[in-house]
Each structure stands twice: as structure tokens, then as C-alpha cells.
Tab-separated table of C-alpha atoms and ligand atoms in Angstrom:
chain	number	residue	atom	x	y	z
A	90	UNK	CA	-0.085	0.024	-0.122
A	91	UNK	CA	3.093	2.222	0.717
A	92	UNK	CA	4.760	1.638	-2.369
A	93	UNK	CA	1.342	1.925	-4.503
A	94	UNK	CA	1.245	5.867	-2.199
A	95	UNK	CA	4.512	6.411	-3.271
A	96	UNK	CA	4.369	5.431	-6.880
A	97	UNK	CA	1.339	7.585	-7.349
A	98	UNK	CA	2.848	10.271	-5.829
A	99	UNK	CA	6.010	10.304	-7.925
A	100	UNK	CA	3.850	9.808	-10.893
A	101	UNK	CA	1.794	13.198	-10.388
A	102	UNK	CA	5.076	14.820	-9.596
A	103	UNK	CA	6.588	13.279	-12.737
A	104	UNK	CA	3.384	14.252	-14.856
A	105	UNK	CA	3.049	17.492	-13.198
A	106	UNK	CA	6.816	18.161	-14.060
A	107	UNK	CA	6.867	17.692	-17.266
A	108	UNK	CA	3.756	19.757	-18.243
A	109	UNK	CA	5.558	22.407	-16.545
A	110	UNK	CA	8.334	21.510	-19.103
A	111	UNK	CA	6.266	22.528	-22.116
A	112	UNK	CA	4.579	25.636	-20.253
A	113	UNK	CA	8.345	26.832	-19.080
A	114	UNK	CA	10.937	25.467	-20.844
A	115	UNK	CA	10.455	24.491	-24.636
A	116	UNK	CA	9.166	27.552	-25.912
A	117	UNK	CA	10.567	29.875	-23.434
A	118	UNK	CA	7.741	32.151	-23.071
A	119	UNK	CA	6.110	33.665	-19.804
A	120	UNK	CA	3.103	31.543	-18.991
A	121	UNK	CA	-0.420	33.169	-19.087
A	122	UNK	CA	-1.122	33.764	-15.491
A	123	UNK	CA	-3.628	36.046	-13.917
A	124	UNK	CA	-2.142	38.901	-12.206
A	125	UNK	CA	-2.181	38.314	-8.583
A	126	UNK	CA	-1.767	41.128	-5.481
A	127	UNK	CA	-1.839	40.076	-1.728
A	128	UNK	CA	0.100	39.338	0.834
A	129	UNK	CA	2.764	36.279	1.440
A	130	UNK	CA	0.654	36.037	5.186
A	131	UNK	CA	-2.073	34.783	2.875
A	132	UNK	CA	-0.449	31.646	2.145
A	133	UNK	CA	-1.776	28.478	3.822
A	134	UNK	CA	1.545	27.491	4.680
A	135	UNK	CA	4.292	29.968	6.681
A	136	UNK	CA	6.653	32.331	5.102
A	137	UNK	CA	9.804	32.863	7.159
A	138	UNK	CA	13.346	34.647	6.501
A	139	UNK	CA	16.678	34.125	7.847
A	140	UNK	CA	17.601	37.241	9.931
A	141	UNK	CA	20.554	38.692	11.159
A	142	UNK	CA	21.329	41.177	14.106
A	143	UNK	CA	22.535	43.980	12.079
A	144	UNK	CA	19.782	44.881	10.036
A	145	UNK	CA	17.556	43.997	13.084
A	146	UNK	CA	18.919	46.544	14.909
A	147	UNK	CA	19.193	49.063	12.131
A	148	UNK	CA	16.099	49.024	9.274
A	149	UNK	CA	12.896	49.468	10.066
A	150	UNK	CA	11.308	48.099	6.487
A	151	UNK	CA	13.282	44.897	7.440
A	152	UNK	CA	11.243	44.589	10.310
A	153	UNK	CA	7.967	45.777	8.806
A	154	UNK	CA	8.610	43.059	6.484
A	155	UNK	CA	9.284	40.352	8.734
A	156	UNK	CA	6.128	41.611	10.587
A	157	UNK	CA	3.737	42.092	7.553
A	158	UNK	CA	5.017	38.748	5.677
A	159	UNK	CA	6.681	36.313	7.607
A	160	UNK	CA	5.357	34.254	10.323
A	161	UNK	CA	8.757	32.425	11.203
A	162	UNK	CA	12.556	33.863	11.441
A	163	UNK	CA	15.617	31.359	11.569
A	164	UNK	CA	18.874	33.002	12.711
A	165	UNK	CA	20.909	33.290	9.689
A	166	UNK	CA	24.173	32.751	11.707
A	167	UNK	CA	23.593	33.786	15.494
A	168	UNK	CA	22.519	30.125	16.743
A	169	UNK	CA	25.820	28.341	14.962
A	170	UNK	CA	27.882	26.531	17.283
A	171	UNK	CA	30.856	29.089	17.614
A	172	UNK	CA	28.837	32.233	17.712
A	173	UNK	CA	27.120	30.617	21.284
A	174	UNK	CA	29.481	28.113	22.794
A	175	UNK	CA	32.823	30.077	24.001
A	176	UNK	CA	34.399	27.360	25.701
A	177	UNK	CA	33.180	24.419	27.764
A	178	UNK	CA	29.707	25.327	29.666
A	179	UNK	CA	30.273	28.834	28.555
A	180	UNK	CA	27.765	30.216	26.665
A	181	UNK	CA	27.042	33.757	24.724
A	182	UNK	CA	23.614	33.978	23.564
A	183	UNK	CA	23.689	37.610	23.293
A	184	UNK	CA	22.235	37.989	19.638
A	185	UNK	CA	20.389	34.750	19.293
A	186	UNK	CA	18.314	36.035	22.457
A	187	UNK	CA	17.755	39.360	20.759
A	188	UNK	CA	16.813	37.822	17.819
A	189	UNK	CA	14.293	35.079	19.619
A	190	UNK	CA	13.097	38.231	21.597
A	191	UNK	CA	12.220	40.374	18.419
A	192	UNK	CA	10.320	36.860	16.971
A	193	UNK	CA	8.411	36.781	20.161
A	194	UNK	CA	7.251	40.331	20.519
A	195	UNK	CA	6.164	40.256	16.869
A	196	UNK	CA	4.028	36.538	16.928
A	197	UNK	CA	6.828	34.892	15.022
A	198	UNK	CA	7.698	31.262	15.266
A	199	UNK	CA	11.735	31.038	15.680
A	200	UNK	CA	12.904	27.962	13.995
A	201	UNK	CA	16.596	26.950	15.283
A	202	UNK	CA	19.787	26.789	12.709
A	203	UNK	CA	21.761	24.832	13.410
A	204	UNK	CA	22.583	22.837	16.256
A	205	UNK	CA	25.519	20.359	14.488
A	206	UNK	CA	27.402	21.290	11.238
A	207	UNK	CA	30.922	20.505	10.127
A	208	UNK	CA	31.461	24.408	10.192
A	209	UNK	CA	31.717	26.883	12.875
A	210	UNK	CA	33.417	24.306	15.560
A	211	UNK	CA	34.884	26.648	18.141
A	212	UNK	CA	38.462	26.181	18.818
A	213	UNK	CA	37.364	24.238	22.466
A	214	UNK	CA	36.497	21.293	20.265
A	215	UNK	CA	38.897	21.599	17.822
A	216	UNK	CA	41.284	21.459	20.113
A	217	UNK	CA	39.354	18.555	22.695
A	218	UNK	CA	41.056	15.264	23.569
A	219	UNK	CA	39.211	12.586	24.847
A	220	UNK	CA	37.522	9.299	24.585
A	221	UNK	CA	34.225	8.531	22.070
A	222	UNK	CA	32.532	8.605	25.253
A	223	UNK	CA	33.879	11.844	26.133
A	224	UNK	CA	33.001	13.140	23.176
A	225	UNK	CA	29.154	12.033	23.462
A	226	UNK	CA	29.299	13.402	26.690
A	227	UNK	CA	30.385	17.323	25.341
A	228	UNK	CA	27.985	16.840	22.420
A	229	UNK	CA	25.139	15.796	24.653
A	230	UNK	CA	25.566	18.749	26.808
A	231	UNK	CA	26.073	21.409	23.921
A	232	UNK	CA	22.957	20.303	22.562
A	233	UNK	CA	21.000	19.966	25.768
A	234	UNK	CA	22.266	23.180	27.150
A	235	UNK	CA	20.926	25.240	23.806
A	236	UNK	CA	17.932	23.534	23.375
A	237	UNK	CA	17.032	24.020	27.059
A	238	UNK	CA	18.158	27.487	26.831
A	239	UNK	CA	15.249	28.157	24.114
A	240	UNK	CA	13.170	25.645	25.418
A	241	UNK	CA	9.412	26.612	24.440
A	242	UNK	CA	10.535	29.657	22.374
A	243	UNK	CA	12.591	27.760	19.660
A	244	UNK	CA	9.858	25.847	17.891
A	245	UNK	CA	12.036	23.736	15.775
A	246	UNK	CA	15.742	22.936	15.149
A	247	UNK	CA	17.702	21.495	12.238
A	248	UNK	CA	19.609	19.434	14.309
A	249	UNK	CA	21.925	18.157	11.838
A	250	UNK	CA	23.135	20.346	8.847
A	251	UNK	CA	24.455	18.880	5.531
A	252	UNK	CA	26.516	15.576	6.260
A	253	UNK	CA	25.667	13.851	2.836
A	254	UNK	CA	27.533	14.309	-0.208
A	255	UNK	CA	26.942	14.689	-3.978
A	256	UNK	CA	27.139	10.671	-4.170
A	257	UNK	CA	24.421	10.325	-1.399
A	258	UNK	CA	27.230	9.325	1.453
A	259	UNK	CA	27.896	10.542	4.789
A	260	UNK	CA	31.358	11.600	4.764
A	261	UNK	CA	34.235	12.693	7.028
A	262	UNK	CA	36.185	14.967	4.888
A	263	UNK	CA	35.670	16.625	1.760
A	264	UNK	CA	38.367	18.769	0.665
A	265	UNK	CA	38.424	21.634	3.660
A	266	UNK	CA	35.027	20.048	4.900
A	267	UNK	CA	35.989	17.803	8.210
A	268	UNK	CA	33.160	16.827	10.398
A	269	UNK	CA	34.998	16.207	13.651
A	270	UNK	CA	32.011	14.589	15.181
A	271	UNK	CA	31.352	12.192	12.839
A	272	UNK	CA	35.072	11.134	13.061
A	273	UNK	CA	35.260	11.137	16.832
A	274	UNK	CA	31.985	9.402	17.630
A	275	UNK	CA	30.703	7.689	14.237
A	276	UNK	CA	27.565	8.048	12.379
A	277	UNK	CA	25.619	7.244	15.432
A	278	UNK	CA	26.244	10.777	16.748
A	279	UNK	CA	23.468	11.562	14.029
A	280	UNK	CA	21.017	9.809	15.971
A	281	UNK	CA	22.553	10.492	19.534
A	282	UNK	CA	22.282	14.344	18.529
A	283	UNK	CA	18.491	13.562	17.424
A	284	UNK	CA	18.291	11.808	20.892
A	285	UNK	CA	19.568	14.409	23.125
A	286	UNK	CA	17.629	17.439	21.422
A	287	UNK	CA	14.245	15.330	21.771
A	288	UNK	CA	15.069	14.904	25.444
A	289	UNK	CA	15.712	18.291	26.186
A	290	UNK	CA	12.669	19.722	24.371
A	291	UNK	CA	9.943	16.885	23.912
A	292	UNK	CA	7.625	19.504	21.675
A	293	UNK	CA	10.391	20.748	19.431
A	294	UNK	CA	9.934	19.857	15.747
A	295	UNK	CA	13.485	18.135	14.649
A	296	UNK	CA	15.015	18.259	11.437
A	297	UNK	CA	17.736	17.089	9.578
A	298	UNK	CA	18.695	19.976	6.987
A	299	UNK	CA	20.621	19.727	3.593
A	300	UNK	CA	21.305	21.471	0.252
A	301	UNK	CA	21.653	20.186	-3.275
A	302	UNK	CA	18.280	18.070	-3.741
A	303	UNK	CA	17.098	19.649	-6.745
A	304	UNK	CA	20.157	18.908	-8.660
A	305	UNK	CA	21.714	15.674	-7.019
A	306	UNK	CA	19.186	12.332	-7.292
A	307	UNK	CA	21.952	10.816	-5.252
A	308	UNK	CA	22.271	13.301	-2.485
A	309	UNK	CA	18.697	12.771	-2.097
A	310	UNK	CA	18.889	9.457	-1.636
A	311	UNK	CA	21.394	9.434	0.762
A	312	UNK	CA	18.707	12.104	2.735
A	313	UNK	CA	15.998	9.360	2.281
A	314	UNK	CA	18.414	6.488	3.296
A	315	UNK	CA	19.139	8.659	6.370
A	316	UNK	CA	15.780	9.405	7.326
A	317	UNK	CA	14.651	6.081	6.810
A	318	UNK	CA	17.126	4.631	9.025
A	319	UNK	CA	16.498	6.820	11.914
A	320	UNK	CA	12.559	6.183	12.050
A	321	UNK	CA	13.159	2.533	11.777
A	322	UNK	CA	15.486	3.316	14.966
A	323	UNK	CA	12.675	5.206	16.353
A	324	UNK	CA	14.493	8.360	16.821
A	325	UNK	CA	12.614	11.217	16.698
A	326	UNK	CA	12.479	13.460	13.754
A	327	UNK	CA	9.894	15.502	12.081
A	328	UNK	CA	11.091	17.122	8.871
A	329	UNK	CA	13.610	17.722	6.134
A	330	UNK	CA	15.054	20.912	5.416
A	331	UNK	CA	15.475	21.453	2.272
A	332	UNK	CA	17.928	24.454	1.425
A	333	UNK	CA	17.336	25.254	-2.291
A	334	UNK	CA	20.039	27.509	-2.743
A	335	UNK	CA	19.336	27.626	-6.316
A	336	UNK	CA	19.427	29.677	-9.541
A	337	UNK	CA	17.025	30.565	-12.744
A	338	UNK	CA	19.288	28.055	-15.133
A	339	UNK	CA	17.832	24.943	-13.155
A	340	UNK	CA	14.651	23.691	-14.817
A	341	UNK	CA	11.634	24.214	-12.484
A	342	UNK	CA	11.005	20.534	-12.560
A	343	UNK	CA	13.884	20.030	-10.847
A	344	UNK	CA	12.793	22.288	-8.172
A	345	UNK	CA	9.261	20.793	-8.009
A	346	UNK	CA	10.193	17.443	-8.281
A	347	UNK	CA	12.810	17.372	-5.342
A	348	UNK	CA	10.186	18.678	-2.821
A	349	UNK	CA	7.032	16.160	-4.096
A	350	UNK	CA	9.625	12.853	-4.165
A	351	UNK	CA	11.138	14.062	-0.697
A	352	UNK	CA	7.723	14.550	0.780
A	353	UNK	CA	6.401	10.962	-0.840
A	354	UNK	CA	9.335	9.328	0.112
A	355	UNK	CA	9.666	10.342	3.651
A	356	UNK	CA	6.379	11.447	4.725
A	357	UNK	CA	8.048	14.149	6.749
A	358	UNK	CA	7.372	17.592	7.283
A	359	UNK	CA	8.961	19.861	4.023
A	360	UNK	CA	11.017	22.672	4.866
A	361	UNK	CA	12.122	24.824	2.111
A	362	UNK	CA	14.748	25.887	4.757
A	363	UNK	CA	17.412	28.543	2.877
A	364	UNK	CA	15.717	29.632	-0.430
A	365	UNK	CA	17.274	31.795	-2.894
A	366	UNK	CA	17.260	31.749	-6.412
A	367	UNK	CA	20.153	33.335	-7.984
A	368	UNK	CA	20.135	35.095	-11.407
A	369	UNK	CA	23.823	35.520	-11.531
A	370	UNK	CA	25.308	31.736	-10.747
A	371	UNK	CA	28.442	32.073	-13.069
A	372	UNK	CA	29.210	35.394	-10.735
A	373	UNK	CA	29.733	37.413	-13.891
A	374	UNK	CA	31.499	41.026	-12.312
A	375	UNK	CA	29.774	42.800	-15.360
A	376	UNK	CA	26.204	41.567	-15.171
A	377	UNK	CA	23.317	43.917	-14.920
A	378	UNK	CA	19.763	43.134	-13.582
A	379	UNK	CA	17.331	42.904	-16.437
A	380	UNK	CA	13.568	42.577	-16.921
A	381	UNK	CA	14.177	39.410	-18.264
A	382	UNK	CA	16.100	37.650	-15.284
A	383	UNK	CA	13.701	39.224	-13.005
A	384	UNK	CA	10.725	37.211	-15.146
A	385	UNK	CA	12.640	34.006	-14.762
A	386	UNK	CA	13.048	34.320	-11.074
A	387	UNK	CA	9.770	34.868	-10.789
A	388	UNK	CA	8.702	31.577	-12.583
A	389	UNK	CA	11.213	29.773	-10.583
A	390	UNK	CA	9.629	31.550	-7.184
A	391	UNK	CA	6.337	30.415	-8.518
A	392	UNK	CA	7.199	26.782	-9.130
A	393	UNK	CA	8.668	26.592	-5.277
A	394	UNK	CA	5.431	28.156	-3.693
A	395	UNK	CA	3.207	26.037	-6.008
A	396	UNK	CA	4.796	22.878	-5.007
A	397	UNK	CA	4.737	23.568	-1.405
A	398	UNK	CA	1.160	24.645	-1.846
A	399	UNK	CA	0.667	20.752	-3.508
A	400	UNK	CA	2.043	19.181	-0.512
A	401	UNK	CA	-0.467	17.245	1.987
A	402	UNK	CA	-1.101	20.085	4.897
A	403	UNK	CA	0.883	17.859	7.493
A	404	UNK	CA	3.702	18.164	5.535
A	405	UNK	CA	3.673	22.043	4.531
A	406	UNK	CA	6.165	23.204	7.086
A	407	UNK	CA	6.878	26.164	5.076
A	408	UNK	CA	9.519	28.291	2.907
A	409	UNK	CA	12.032	30.296	4.776
A	410	UNK	CA	14.376	32.851	2.434
A	411	UNK	CA	17.737	32.870	3.117
A	412	UNK	CA	17.702	37.017	4.160
A	413	UNK	CA	15.075	39.397	3.288
A	414	UNK	CA	15.881	41.728	0.768
A	415	UNK	CA	18.841	41.399	-2.047
A	416	UNK	CA	21.199	43.168	-0.044
A	417	UNK	CA	20.984	41.072	2.902
A	418	UNK	CA	22.103	38.164	1.013
A	419	UNK	CA	24.824	36.134	1.200
A	420	UNK	CA	25.311	35.906	-2.577
A	421	UNK	CA	24.747	39.964	-2.683
A	422	UNK	CA	28.574	40.702	-3.492
A	423	UNK	CA	28.733	38.213	-6.305
A	424	UNK	CA	26.436	40.401	-7.489
A	425	UNK	CA	23.654	38.894	-7.277
A	426	UNK	CA	19.767	39.605	-6.356
A	427	UNK	CA	18.639	36.500	-5.456
A	428	UNK	CA	15.459	37.300	-3.193
A	429	UNK	CA	11.902	38.593	-3.228
A	430	UNK	CA	12.934	42.271	-2.322
A	431	UNK	CA	15.013	44.495	-4.403
A	432	UNK	CA	17.655	46.196	-1.863
A	433	UNK	CA	15.556	48.964	-1.023
A	434	UNK	CA	12.924	46.653	0.416
A	435	UNK	CA	10.691	46.722	-2.804
A	436	UNK	CA	8.864	43.908	-3.846
A	437	UNK	CA	10.270	42.357	-7.301
A	438	UNK	CA	8.233	40.396	-9.767
A	439	UNK	CA	9.209	37.270	-7.770
A	440	UNK	CA	6.762	38.268	-5.092
A	441	UNK	CA	4.163	37.960	-7.623
A	442	UNK	CA	5.217	34.866	-8.613
A	443	UNK	CA	5.193	33.509	-4.973
A	444	UNK	CA	1.735	34.776	-4.588
A	445	UNK	CA	0.451	33.086	-8.098
A	446	UNK	CA	2.312	29.808	-6.439
A	447	UNK	CA	-0.444	29.316	-3.731
A	448	UNK	CA	-3.401	31.487	-5.434
A	449	UNK	CA	-3.735	30.493	-9.041
A	450	UNK	CA	-4.380	27.213	-10.050
A	451	UNK	CA	-2.683	26.258	-13.084
B	569	9MR	O1	24.514	33.148	4.886
B	569	9MR	C1	24.984	32.398	5.653
B	569	9MR	C2	26.653	33.048	5.868
B	569	9MR	O2	26.387	34.479	6.056
B	569	9MR	C3	27.503	32.728	6.755
B	569	9MR	O3	29.029	33.377	6.571
B	569	9MR	C4	27.891	31.174	5.867
B	569	9MR	C5	28.555	30.467	6.963
B	569	9MR	O4	28.426	30.141	8.172
B	569	9MR	O5	26.709	30.542	6.314
B	569	9MR	C6	25.715	30.984	5.277
B	569	9MR	O6	24.513	30.481	5.533
B	569	9MR	C7	24.467	28.931	5.047
B	569	9MR	C8	23.573	28.040	6.253
B	569	9MR	O7	24.000	28.171	7.448
B	569	9MR	C9	23.450	26.431	5.711
B	569	9MR	N1	23.450	25.941	4.261
B	569	9MR	C10	24.243	26.984	3.295
B	569	9MR	C11	24.070	28.676	3.992
B	569	9MR	C12	24.728	29.303	2.382
B	569	9MR	O8	26.063	29.193	2.706
């Protein structure tokens, strides 16, 4: 029965993808979809944005957009390990607390990003020497102190970020990427991390967060295998974060299919967790932003919103943009303009694309 469900879902995703191919890609025309107006807050699923403390302190427009259009925020950097952990049992929650307080004051949910990642390991951890048991102990302590600190305020967590490569395998080292937790503890660190986070806040929703679902089916398979393994061991995992740092050259059906397939195969909540759609993926320094690029970007945003809209309600965790306006984006210096608001905080065509994605049936 389960297989029939998955096959039907995959077939629908494929068919929908093929139709889009015809509409958007083969003749390269802009599909005829009625103009719509409104706000992202009208969507049947949450929209959110990654936030940093500096624009939060300095820009009223930034805060207005978070209040009017978003229902969730993620700390873009403030909750990463070396920004919080200053030594064994020494924490600095100043910036993260400010973001959380802003969210609470304005009725926004907070998604925690991220408990463990190969990046942002503080030096006291890199220099730590101990047995496997001692490594497990410091990991447990960190997770439970942090999740405990934000208990009741942070609704959901990326427990583990980016452990799978393009071959679909969990890896310790790849170029300058080095996962110290995997090296010292072994693969069990993943299930232990989920278990410890759950113990610290049984109400928090726990996610595995990864990039590349839209371009690597092997990586997607790797995520799927990991989720399956965790579920078989009864480890509390509630969702998959699909980062989607993507660009206008990727086919819209790749974006849709990644979401549909991950939803059908895991049955977990789907969070498009770090969405941005680059218009200058090759970082051409001379590139200028044209209407044509903005229209392509609009179509891509529309397709992501439509895919989220088409998921079963209990799997629609929502869409988080990786920043609010273009000048907040980690890609801005490339140059790039990957977000739905321009650098004056005005709505771009992408914004209307998002509205069309959940308001118009096509
Ligand atoms: O946008 C983030 C950037 O400001 C940081 O310098 C960088 C390193 O911490 O992380 C960026 O966000 C990443 C996220 O945490 C995990 N997925 C990939 C994101 C883009 O690199």
C-alpha cells in the first residue's frame, strides 16, 4: 500500500513536472497566469526569513517586512556553534536571544539553525582530546544546554546540517570540509543528536537540513536513506530541510520534483529552509539585472511556492528565504539579486510569483 502511495505520488510529480517543462522551458515563453495581489501572510503555509542582528538593529523596513509577510524567522548565523559556545559550558546567547525576543514580541515562530554542522566548530572543541564517550558527553551537553536555553521559544531545530555528499554518502572529510563529530563518534552521532535534542525539548520539531536535493538525485537518496534509518530506529525526526540555494538556470521541474519526491518518500514535514534563486550563478562581475532575469526568477519562485502549496497540509512546514532583501543576501557581492525584495526593500516580480504559486491553480 505504502509503495502504491509513493509510486502514485512520484507519477503525479513527474507528470506535473513534464507539463511545466512544456509551459515554461520548451518555448521559453512566460506562462499566462493572471496577475494577483496580496501578501505572503495569506498563504496556507508559513513563510519565513533568515535574519541577522545588524539589519534587525538598523532597518525599520526590514522589521516591517518580517512583521507583515512572515510568520517565522531563522537566525542566519547567531545560533551557529562558535557564535554561542565560547568554551566548555560557557555560552553567549546575546545575539540569538535578541532575535528570539524580536520574534516573540511580534508573534513570529523561531526555527533554530543549527545544532551541529561541520562548520563553526569552536576552537575548544577542535582542540578537545578525549575518548568516544567523552566526545558523546560534550556533544550531549552542548545540545541539551542550547535546546534547554531556548525551550518553549524555539519551535523547531535543524539538528544536523549537511552531512551527505553528492554521492549520497555520509562523509568525514571532503576538501576543507571536516566533520569532527563524525570522526570522533561515528555515524551514531546523528541519531544521538536527535535523541538528546528531543530529551531537552520534547515539543520541538526536529529536522535534518541539507542542500542540493534539486540537482543531485544521489544526495536526495542519501537523505532519504538516513531518514529511513532514523525512523526504523524510532529516533524522533519530524522534518527534512531542503535548503534550495538555487538559480534561474535550473529547470523548474527539478525544483518541483525534488520537493514532491522528498515529501512522498519520507512522509515528513518539508521545510524549504534556505530559499534563494540566483540570477547570476556564474558570478559575472559585469552582469546587470534585467527584466528578463527578473521574470525568470519570478517563474522559479512561483514553482517553489506551488510545490509547497500542493503538498498534503501536514507536510507543509513552509518556505524560508535566506535573507529578506537582496542586499542582505550572502550572494549579494557576486553580484546577485536572489531574494523577493530588492535592496530598497521593494517587492520584486518574484513576490508576485510566490503569490501566484499558492493563489492560482494552473
Ligand atoms: O548565509 C550564511 C553566511 O552569512 C555565513 O557566512 C555562512 C557560514 O556560516 O553560512 C551561510 O548560511 C549557510 C547556512 O548556514 C547553511 N547552508 C548554506 C548557507 C549558505 O552558505
